[in-house]
PDB file of C-alpha atoms and ligand atoms in Angstrom:
ATOM      1  CA  UNK A   1       0.000   0.000   0.000  1.00 38.00           C
ATOM      2  CA  UNK A   2       1.417   3.445  -0.900  1.00 42.00           C
ATOM      3  CA  UNK A   3       2.130   5.888   1.944  1.00 48.00           C
ATOM      4  CA  UNK A   4       0.231   9.219   2.068  1.00 46.00           C
ATOM      5  CA  UNK A   5       2.457  12.207   1.193  1.00 49.00           C
ATOM      6  CA  UNK A   6       4.225  13.658   4.244  1.00 61.00           C
ATOM      7  CA  UNK A   7       3.109  17.146   3.240  1.00 65.00           C
ATOM      8  CA  UNK A   8       0.523  18.460   0.788  1.00 67.00           C
ATOM      9  CA  UNK A   9       2.282  21.038  -1.398  1.00 67.00           C
ATOM     10  CA  UNK A  10      -1.032  22.108  -2.958  1.00 70.00           C
ATOM     11  CA  UNK A  11      -2.655  22.989   0.344  1.00 76.00           C
ATOM     12  CA  UNK A  12       0.017  24.668   2.473  1.00 84.00           C
ATOM     13  CA  UNK A  13      -0.751  23.986   6.152  1.00 88.00           C
ATOM     14  CA  UNK A  14      -0.791  26.613   8.916  1.00 89.00           C
ATOM     15  CA  UNK A  15      -0.457  26.630  12.726  1.00 90.00           C
ATOM     16  CA  UNK A  16      -0.031  23.348  14.631  1.00 90.00           C
ATOM     17  CA  UNK A  17      -0.830  21.365  11.498  1.00 91.00           C
ATOM     18  CA  UNK A  18       2.147  23.026   9.791  1.00 91.00           C
ATOM     19  CA  UNK A  19       4.467  22.251  12.739  1.00 93.00           C
ATOM     20  CA  UNK A  20       3.477  18.555  12.650  1.00 93.00           C
ATOM     21  CA  UNK A  21       3.700  18.322   8.844  1.00 91.00           C
ATOM     22  CA  UNK A  22       7.094  20.078   8.661  1.00 93.00           C
ATOM     23  CA  UNK A  23       8.560  17.911  11.440  1.00 94.00           C
ATOM     24  CA  UNK A  24       7.259  14.696   9.834  1.00 93.00           C
ATOM     25  CA  UNK A  25       8.562  15.782   6.423  1.00 92.00           C
ATOM     26  CA  UNK A  26      12.088  16.469   7.705  1.00 94.00           C
ATOM     27  CA  UNK A  27      12.099  13.241   9.753  1.00 96.00           C
ATOM     28  CA  UNK A  28      11.328  11.417   6.483  1.00 93.00           C
ATOM     29  CA  UNK A  29      13.885  13.124   4.241  1.00 92.00           C
ATOM     30  CA  UNK A  30      16.693  13.406   6.838  1.00 94.00           C
ATOM     31  CA  UNK A  31      18.842  10.439   5.687  1.00 92.00           C
ATOM     32  CA  UNK A  32      19.271  11.858   2.160  1.00 92.00           C
ATOM     33  CA  UNK A  33      18.804  15.557   2.935  1.00 90.00           C
ATOM     34  CA  UNK A  34      22.471  16.524   2.433  1.00 90.00           C
ATOM     35  CA  UNK A  35      22.808  14.572  -0.813  1.00 92.00           C
ATOM     36  CA  UNK A  36      19.694  16.164  -2.375  1.00 90.00           C
ATOM     37  CA  UNK A  37      20.869  19.615  -1.250  1.00 89.00           C
ATOM     38  CA  UNK A  38      24.240  19.220  -2.937  1.00 91.00           C
ATOM     39  CA  UNK A  39      22.725  17.847  -6.133  1.00 89.00           C
ATOM     40  CA  UNK A  40      19.885  20.360  -6.505  1.00 87.00           C
ATOM     41  CA  UNK A  41      22.056  23.418  -5.765  1.00 89.00           C
ATOM     42  CA  UNK A  42      25.153  22.127  -7.607  1.00 90.00           C
ATOM     43  CA  UNK A  43      26.958  22.547  -4.238  1.00 92.00           C
ATOM     44  CA  UNK A  44      26.177  26.272  -4.202  1.00 93.00           C
ATOM     45  CA  UNK A  45      24.596  25.801  -0.744  1.00 92.00           C
ATOM     46  CA  UNK A  46      28.104  25.193   0.658  1.00 93.00           C
ATOM     47  CA  UNK A  47      29.317  28.598  -0.581  1.00 95.00           C
ATOM     48  CA  UNK A  48      26.157  30.343   0.654  1.00 96.00           C
ATOM     49  CA  UNK A  49      26.661  28.963   4.177  1.00 97.00           C
ATOM     50  CA  UNK A  50      30.335  30.009   4.130  1.00 97.00           C
ATOM     51  CA  UNK A  51      29.333  33.551   3.144  1.00 98.00           C
ATOM     52  CA  UNK A  52      26.680  33.591   5.900  1.00 98.00           C
ATOM     53  CA  UNK A  53      29.234  32.673   8.576  1.00 98.00           C
ATOM     54  CA  UNK A  54      31.666  35.292   7.246  1.00 98.00           C
ATOM     55  CA  UNK A  55      28.956  37.986   7.312  1.00 98.00           C
ATOM     56  CA  UNK A  56      28.233  37.247  10.964  1.00 98.00           C
ATOM     57  CA  UNK A  57      31.510  39.096  11.633  1.00 97.00           C
ATOM     58  CA  UNK A  58      31.975  37.580  15.090  1.00 98.00           C
ATOM     59  CA  UNK A  59      35.356  36.910  16.694  1.00 96.00           C
ATOM     60  CA  UNK A  60      36.827  33.437  17.357  1.00 96.00           C
ATOM     61  CA  UNK A  61      35.286  31.678  20.339  1.00 98.00           C
ATOM     62  CA  UNK A  62      31.933  33.466  19.992  1.00 98.00           C
ATOM     63  CA  UNK A  63      28.904  31.333  20.869  1.00 98.00           C
ATOM     64  CA  UNK A  64      26.465  30.979  17.987  1.00 98.00           C
ATOM     65  CA  UNK A  65      23.063  29.285  18.129  1.00 98.00           C
ATOM     66  CA  UNK A  66      22.343  27.630  14.793  1.00 98.00           C
ATOM     67  CA  UNK A  67      18.562  27.506  14.667  1.00 98.00           C
ATOM     68  CA  UNK A  68      16.795  24.864  12.586  1.00 98.00           C
ATOM     69  CA  UNK A  69      20.270  23.344  12.276  1.00 98.00           C
ATOM     70  CA  UNK A  70      19.043  20.243  10.439  1.00 97.00           C
ATOM     71  CA  UNK A  71      21.945  17.878   9.804  1.00 97.00           C
ATOM     72  CA  UNK A  72      24.468  20.382  11.119  1.00 96.00           C
ATOM     73  CA  UNK A  73      26.017  21.876   7.966  1.00 95.00           C
ATOM     74  CA  UNK A  74      26.075  25.332   9.524  1.00 97.00           C
ATOM     75  CA  UNK A  75      27.557  23.969  12.771  1.00 98.00           C
ATOM     76  CA  UNK A  76      30.429  22.448  10.757  1.00 97.00           C
ATOM     77  CA  UNK A  77      31.018  25.748   8.971  1.00 97.00           C
ATOM     78  CA  UNK A  78      30.894  27.715  12.240  1.00 98.00           C
ATOM     79  CA  UNK A  79      33.393  25.328  13.877  1.00 97.00           C
ATOM     80  CA  UNK A  80      35.724  25.705  10.895  1.00 97.00           C
ATOM     81  CA  UNK A  81      35.616  29.479  11.407  1.00 97.00           C
ATOM     82  CA  UNK A  82      36.651  29.104  15.083  1.00 98.00           C
ATOM     83  CA  UNK A  83      33.189  29.850  16.495  1.00 98.00           C
ATOM     84  CA  UNK A  84      31.329  27.740  19.084  1.00 98.00           C
ATOM     85  CA  UNK A  85      27.997  26.539  17.656  1.00 98.00           C
ATOM     86  CA  UNK A  86      25.039  24.981  19.457  1.00 98.00           C
ATOM     87  CA  UNK A  87      22.420  23.493  17.126  1.00 98.00           C
ATOM     88  CA  UNK A  88      18.657  23.409  17.685  1.00 98.00           C
ATOM     89  CA  UNK A  89      16.090  21.677  15.487  1.00 98.00           C
ATOM     90  CA  UNK A  90      12.526  20.478  15.741  1.00 97.00           C
ATOM     91  CA  UNK A  91      13.129  17.241  13.829  1.00 97.00           C
ATOM     92  CA  UNK A  92      14.786  14.411  15.741  1.00 97.00           C
ATOM     93  CA  UNK A  93      15.410  12.662  12.419  1.00 97.00           C
ATOM     94  CA  UNK A  94      17.489  15.587  11.147  1.00 97.00           C
ATOM     95  CA  UNK A  95      19.472  15.785  14.413  1.00 98.00           C
ATOM     96  CA  UNK A  96      20.075  12.022  14.333  1.00 97.00           C
ATOM     97  CA  UNK A  97      21.573  12.379  10.825  1.00 96.00           C
ATOM     98  CA  UNK A  98      23.892  15.233  11.864  1.00 96.00           C
ATOM     99  CA  UNK A  99      27.645  14.875  11.369  1.00 91.00           C
ATOM    100  CA  UNK A 100      28.830  17.706  13.612  1.00 94.00           C
ATOM    101  CA  UNK A 101      30.510  17.443  17.014  1.00 94.00           C
ATOM    102  CA  UNK A 102      28.650  20.589  18.183  1.00 97.00           C
ATOM    103  CA  UNK A 103      26.117  20.153  20.996  1.00 98.00           C
ATOM    104  CA  UNK A 104      22.626  19.663  19.539  1.00 98.00           C
ATOM    105  CA  UNK A 105      19.171  19.864  21.098  1.00 98.00           C
ATOM    106  CA  UNK A 106      15.656  19.182  19.878  1.00 98.00           C
ATOM    107  CA  UNK A 107      13.782  22.455  20.325  1.00 98.00           C
ATOM    108  CA  UNK A 108      11.337  24.785  18.617  1.00 97.00           C
ATOM    109  CA  UNK A 109      13.088  27.905  17.299  1.00 98.00           C
ATOM    110  CA  UNK A 110      10.133  29.918  18.596  1.00 97.00           C
ATOM    111  CA  UNK A 111      10.690  28.734  22.204  1.00 97.00           C
ATOM    112  CA  UNK A 112      14.403  28.286  22.687  1.00 98.00           C
ATOM    113  CA  UNK A 113      15.787  26.686  25.854  1.00 98.00           C
ATOM    114  CA  UNK A 114      18.285  29.563  26.192  1.00 98.00           C
ATOM    115  CA  UNK A 115      18.516  32.390  28.763  1.00 98.00           C
ATOM    116  CA  UNK A 116      18.078  36.010  27.677  1.00 98.00           C
ATOM    117  CA  UNK A 117      21.098  37.607  25.921  1.00 98.00           C
ATOM    118  CA  UNK A 118      23.031  34.318  26.203  1.00 98.00           C
ATOM    119  CA  UNK A 119      24.525  34.014  22.696  1.00 98.00           C
ATOM    120  CA  UNK A 120      26.798  36.224  20.596  1.00 98.00           C
ATOM    121  CA  UNK A 121      25.060  35.334  17.382  1.00 98.00           C
ATOM    122  CA  UNK A 122      22.509  33.266  15.508  1.00 98.00           C
ATOM    123  CA  UNK A 123      22.573  31.557  12.141  1.00 98.00           C
ATOM    124  CA  UNK A 124      19.521  30.036  10.506  1.00 98.00           C
ATOM    125  CA  UNK A 125      19.538  28.352   7.112  1.00 97.00           C
ATOM    126  CA  UNK A 126      16.583  27.724   4.802  1.00 96.00           C
ATOM    127  CA  UNK A 127      14.046  27.575   7.612  1.00 97.00           C
ATOM    128  CA  UNK A 128      12.194  30.907   7.762  1.00 97.00           C
ATOM    129  CA  UNK A 129       9.447  29.620   5.478  1.00 94.00           C
ATOM    130  CA  UNK A 130       8.986  26.566   7.669  1.00 93.00           C
ATOM    131  CA  UNK A 131       8.167  28.535  10.814  1.00 95.00           C
ATOM    132  CA  UNK A 132       4.576  29.246  11.828  1.00 94.00           C
ATOM    133  CA  UNK A 133       5.237  32.761  13.179  1.00 93.00           C
ATOM    134  CA  UNK A 134       8.066  34.833  11.731  1.00 95.00           C
ATOM    135  CA  UNK A 135       7.294  37.757  14.067  1.00 96.00           C
ATOM    136  CA  UNK A 136       7.531  35.476  17.094  1.00 97.00           C
ATOM    137  CA  UNK A 137      10.814  34.100  15.744  1.00 98.00           C
ATOM    138  CA  UNK A 138      12.339  37.573  15.395  1.00 98.00           C
ATOM    139  CA  UNK A 139      11.234  38.396  18.966  1.00 98.00           C
ATOM    140  CA  UNK A 140      12.901  35.188  20.139  1.00 98.00           C
ATOM    141  CA  UNK A 141      16.119  36.165  18.311  1.00 98.00           C
ATOM    142  CA  UNK A 142      16.024  39.568  20.034  1.00 98.00           C
ATOM    143  CA  UNK A 143      15.612  37.805  23.387  1.00 98.00           C
ATOM    144  CA  UNK A 144      18.524  35.342  23.115  1.00 98.00           C
ATOM    145  CA  UNK A 145      21.129  37.460  21.264  1.00 98.00           C
ATOM    146  CA  UNK A 146      23.214  39.753  23.481  1.00 98.00           C
ATOM    147  CA  UNK A 147      23.260  43.492  22.755  1.00 98.00           C
ATOM    148  CA  UNK A 148      25.731  44.081  19.906  1.00 98.00           C
ATOM    149  CA  UNK A 149      25.427  40.425  18.818  1.00 98.00           C
ATOM    150  CA  UNK A 150      24.732  39.421  15.228  1.00 98.00           C
ATOM    151  CA  UNK A 151      22.259  37.345  13.264  1.00 98.00           C
ATOM    152  CA  UNK A 152      22.609  35.915   9.752  1.00 98.00           C
ATOM    153  CA  UNK A 153      19.583  34.289   8.145  1.00 98.00           C
ATOM    154  CA  UNK A 154      19.978  32.425   4.861  1.00 98.00           C
ATOM    155  CA  UNK A 155      16.884  31.637   2.809  1.00 96.00           C
ATOM    156  CA  UNK A 156      15.852  30.802  -0.746  1.00 93.00           C
ATOM    157  CA  UNK A 157      14.482  33.624  -2.908  1.00 93.00           C
ATOM    158  CA  UNK A 158      12.874  34.180  -6.285  1.00 90.00           C
ATOM    159  CA  UNK A 159      15.015  36.188  -8.731  1.00 92.00           C
ATOM    160  CA  UNK A 160      13.597  39.603  -9.715  1.00 90.00           C
ATOM    161  CA  UNK A 161      14.885  39.307 -13.300  1.00 92.00           C
ATOM    162  CA  UNK A 162      11.950  37.876 -15.357  1.00 94.00           C
ATOM    163  CA  UNK A 163      14.111  35.536 -17.454  1.00 93.00           C
ATOM    164  CA  UNK A 164      15.963  34.173 -14.452  1.00 93.00           C
ATOM    165  CA  UNK A 165      12.657  33.910 -12.589  1.00 93.00           C
ATOM    166  CA  UNK A 166      11.151  31.858 -15.401  1.00 94.00           C
ATOM    167  CA  UNK A 167      14.119  29.462 -15.560  1.00 92.00           C
ATOM    168  CA  UNK A 168      14.261  29.251 -11.783  1.00 90.00           C
ATOM    169  CA  UNK A 169      10.516  28.475 -11.664  1.00 89.00           C
ATOM    170  CA  UNK A 170      10.932  25.582 -14.096  1.00 92.00           C
ATOM    171  CA  UNK A 171      13.975  24.235 -12.296  1.00 90.00           C
ATOM    172  CA  UNK A 172      12.491  24.394  -8.786  1.00 87.00           C
ATOM    173  CA  UNK A 173       8.921  23.638  -9.853  1.00 86.00           C
ATOM    174  CA  UNK A 174       9.641  20.635 -12.093  1.00 89.00           C
ATOM    175  CA  UNK A 175      13.257  19.466 -12.013  1.00 90.00           C
ATOM    176  CA  UNK A 176      13.884  19.587  -8.246  1.00 88.00           C
ATOM    177  CA  UNK A 177      10.760  17.524  -7.369  1.00 89.00           C
ATOM    178  CA  UNK A 178      11.963  14.882  -9.852  1.00 91.00           C
ATOM    179  CA  UNK A 179      15.466  14.817  -8.409  1.00 90.00           C
ATOM    180  CA  UNK A 180      13.933  14.731  -4.907  1.00 87.00           C
ATOM    181  CA  UNK A 181      11.575  11.930  -5.966  1.00 89.00           C
ATOM    182  CA  UNK A 182      14.415   9.839  -7.381  1.00 91.00           C
ATOM    183  CA  UNK A 183      16.772  10.243  -4.428  1.00 90.00           C
ATOM    184  CA  UNK A 184      14.381  10.955  -1.555  1.00 90.00           C
ATOM    185  CA  UNK A 185      10.683  11.982  -1.290  1.00 87.00           C
ATOM    186  CA  UNK A 186       8.847  13.694  -4.169  1.00 86.00           C
ATOM    187  CA  UNK A 187       6.124  15.312  -2.018  1.00 87.00           C
ATOM    188  CA  UNK A 188       8.700  16.987   0.192  1.00 89.00           C
ATOM    189  CA  UNK A 189      10.543  18.439  -2.798  1.00 88.00           C
ATOM    190  CA  UNK A 190       7.267  19.612  -4.364  1.00 89.00           C
ATOM    191  CA  UNK A 191       6.654  21.504  -1.121  1.00 88.00           C
ATOM    192  CA  UNK A 192      10.038  23.276  -1.374  1.00 82.00           C
ATOM    193  CA  UNK A 193       9.215  25.715  -4.217  1.00 81.00           C
ATOM    194  CA  UNK A 194       5.636  26.221  -3.002  1.00 87.00           C
ATOM    195  CA  UNK A 195       6.712  27.052   0.548  1.00 89.00           C
ATOM    196  CA  UNK A 196       8.340  30.281  -0.679  1.00 88.00           C
ATOM    197  CA  UNK A 197       4.758  31.633  -0.586  1.00 88.00           C
ATOM    198  CA  UNK A 198       5.021  31.688   3.229  1.00 91.00           C
ATOM    199  CA  UNK A 199       7.738  34.379   3.091  1.00 93.00           C
ATOM    200  CA  UNK A 200       6.601  37.989   3.500  1.00 94.00           C
ATOM    201  CA  UNK A 201       7.870  40.625   1.035  1.00 94.00           C
ATOM    202  CA  UNK A 202      11.512  41.539   1.829  1.00 95.00           C
ATOM    203  CA  UNK A 203      10.702  45.070   3.044  1.00 96.00           C
ATOM    204  CA  UNK A 204       8.137  43.686   5.497  1.00 96.00           C
ATOM    205  CA  UNK A 205      10.636  41.145   6.818  1.00 97.00           C
ATOM    206  CA  UNK A 206      13.409  43.739   7.267  1.00 98.00           C
ATOM    207  CA  UNK A 207      10.987  46.212   8.890  1.00 98.00           C
ATOM    208  CA  UNK A 208       9.854  43.535  11.316  1.00 97.00           C
ATOM    209  CA  UNK A 209      13.452  42.761  12.310  1.00 98.00           C
ATOM    210  CA  UNK A 210      14.025  46.463  13.006  1.00 98.00           C
ATOM    211  CA  UNK A 211      10.858  46.570  15.163  1.00 97.00           C
ATOM    212  CA  UNK A 212      12.071  43.502  17.077  1.00 98.00           C
ATOM    213  CA  UNK A 213      15.211  45.397  18.147  1.00 97.00           C
ATOM    214  CA  UNK A 214      17.825  44.970  15.407  1.00 98.00           C
ATOM    215  CA  UNK A 215      19.860  47.631  13.622  1.00 97.00           C
ATOM    216  CA  UNK A 216      22.064  47.546  10.496  1.00 97.00           C
ATOM    217  CA  UNK A 217      19.427  45.281   8.968  1.00 98.00           C
ATOM    218  CA  UNK A 218      20.674  44.280   5.538  1.00 98.00           C
ATOM    219  CA  UNK A 219      19.623  41.905   2.759  1.00 98.00           C
ATOM    220  CA  UNK A 220      22.070  40.569   0.159  1.00 98.00           C
ATOM    221  CA  UNK A 221      21.020  38.609  -2.900  1.00 97.00           C
ATOM    222  CA  UNK A 222      23.194  35.602  -3.738  1.00 96.00           C
ATOM    223  CA  UNK A 223      23.730  33.899  -7.111  1.00 94.00           C
ATOM    224  CA  UNK A 224      21.447  36.084  -9.201  1.00 91.00           C
ATOM    225  CA  UNK A 225      18.832  36.298  -6.454  1.00 93.00           C
ATOM    226  CA  UNK A 226      18.030  32.607  -6.025  1.00 92.00           C
ATOM    227  CA  UNK A 227      19.133  32.933  -2.399  1.00 95.00           C
ATOM    228  CA  UNK A 228      19.034  35.763   0.118  1.00 97.00           C
ATOM    229  CA  UNK A 229      21.093  36.554   3.183  1.00 98.00           C
ATOM    230  CA  UNK A 230      19.598  38.796   5.876  1.00 98.00           C
ATOM    231  CA  UNK A 231      22.021  40.132   8.491  1.00 98.00           C
ATOM    232  CA  UNK A 232      21.469  42.440  11.463  1.00 98.00           C
ATOM    233  CA  UNK A 233      22.953  43.576  14.787  1.00 98.00           C
ATOM    234  CA  UNK A 234      21.083  43.410  18.121  1.00 98.00           C
ATOM    235  CA  UNK A 235      20.694  46.979  19.307  1.00 96.00           C
ATOM    236  CA  UNK A 236      22.674  48.103  22.380  1.00 93.00           C
ATOM    237  CA  UNK A 237      20.696  50.134  24.934  1.00 83.00           C
ATOM    238  CA  UNK A 238      23.023  53.134  24.401  1.00 86.00           C
ATOM    239  CA  UNK A 239      22.226  53.109  20.652  1.00 79.00           C
ATOM    240  CA  UNK A 240      18.444  53.190  21.175  1.00 71.00           C
TER     241      UNK A 240
HETATM  242  C1  LIG B   1      15.532  23.100   4.901  1.00 92.31           C
HETATM  243  S1  LIG B   1      16.064  22.499   6.462  1.00 92.31           S
HETATM  244  C2  LIG B   1      17.530  23.443   6.762  1.00 92.31           C
HETATM  245  C3  LIG B   1      18.546  22.740   7.602  1.00 92.31           C
HETATM  246  C4  LIG B   1      19.862  23.488   7.790  1.00 92.31           C
HETATM  247  N1  LIG B   1      19.679  24.746   8.457  1.00 92.31           N
HETATM  248  C5  LIG B   1      20.600  23.699   6.492  1.00 92.31           C
HETATM  249  O1  LIG B   1      21.133  24.791   6.277  1.00 92.31           O
HETATM  250  O2  LIG B   1      20.683  22.755   5.703  1.00 92.31           O
HETATM  251  C6  LIG B   1      14.918  23.267   7.549  1.00 92.31           C
HETATM  252  C7  LIG B   1      15.042  22.779   8.975  1.00 92.31           C
HETATM  253  O3  LIG B   1      14.179  23.568   9.807  1.00 92.31           O
HETATM  254  C8  LIG B   1      13.735  22.731  10.853  1.00 92.31           C
HETATM  255  N2  LIG B   1      12.590  23.375  11.494  1.00 92.31           N
HETATM  256  C9  LIG B   1      11.381  23.658  10.957  1.00 92.31           C
HETATM  257  N3  LIG B   1      10.594  24.287  11.849  1.00 92.31           N
HETATM  258  C10 LIG B   1      11.334  24.422  12.974  1.00 92.31           C
HETATM  259  C11 LIG B   1      11.090  25.011  14.239  1.00 92.31           C
HETATM  260  N4  LIG B   1       9.921  25.573  14.532  1.00 92.31           N
HETATM  261  N5  LIG B   1      12.062  24.992  15.168  1.00 92.31           N
HETATM  262  C12 LIG B   1      13.261  24.396  14.893  1.00 92.31           C
HETATM  263  N6  LIG B   1      13.552  23.828  13.704  1.00 92.31           N
HETATM  264  C13 LIG B   1      12.601  23.847  12.756  1.00 92.31           C
HETATM  265  C14 LIG B   1      13.432  21.432  10.140  1.00 92.31           C
HETATM  266  O4  LIG B   1      13.305  20.345  11.023  1.00 92.31           O
HETATM  267  C15 LIG B   1      14.635  21.336   9.206  1.00 92.31           C
HETATM  268  O5  LIG B   1      15.701  20.622   9.797  1.00 92.31           O
END
């Protein structure tokens, strides 16, 4: 008997249903997650993470919470740069497939088991669209990052250039689900392009980060705009 799809890409879930569906989806695709990532991005994801860590601009030994850490790619990159990562993810399957030596914990990025102002920085890769409440997430970032600390959020994007956007749409809408279906789970990789619809317009997202208590909020487009990197600094009381 065939299994029901782990997530319905044509009817994007919200609220608790979304949390359950996203967790189940990542539990299912965890064993082959890294392989599909490398294949579908032609290894560009590795360079994007490296750039993200560089743009954190934190000194060696800084503590960085990698939120929605998945299989730990960001933790590996942070360790290579001399930083001290701690990974958090909702999916036990993803954590169980991780290859990092960084401490990892199963936790919701919206309710982190961290004291106030306890980390120097935060990284988060390709997870914003999976969260149920982006505003709540930004408030949680403002709570756990110390004043003057940094955040770097990497996410997919849709290119503004119409030709690139068309090609990108075909690749992510048709080719990626096939690659995902061959190597891993087709439903999950059909959800990937559709889930971009969860993201608010860039100016709304940046404005919300500023309201949450971040300054120097910046957004860089990577590789022709198929990826975006949002960076910001937690405001210090004397700057307010
Ligand atoms: C596309 S993967 C990205 C993994 C990793 N950051 C990377 O760069 O490859 C998205 C991850 O977000 C996690 N996730 C989704 N919702 C979450 C939440 N509310 N709290 C923590 N992790 C969450 C998923 O379990 C999954 O591991």
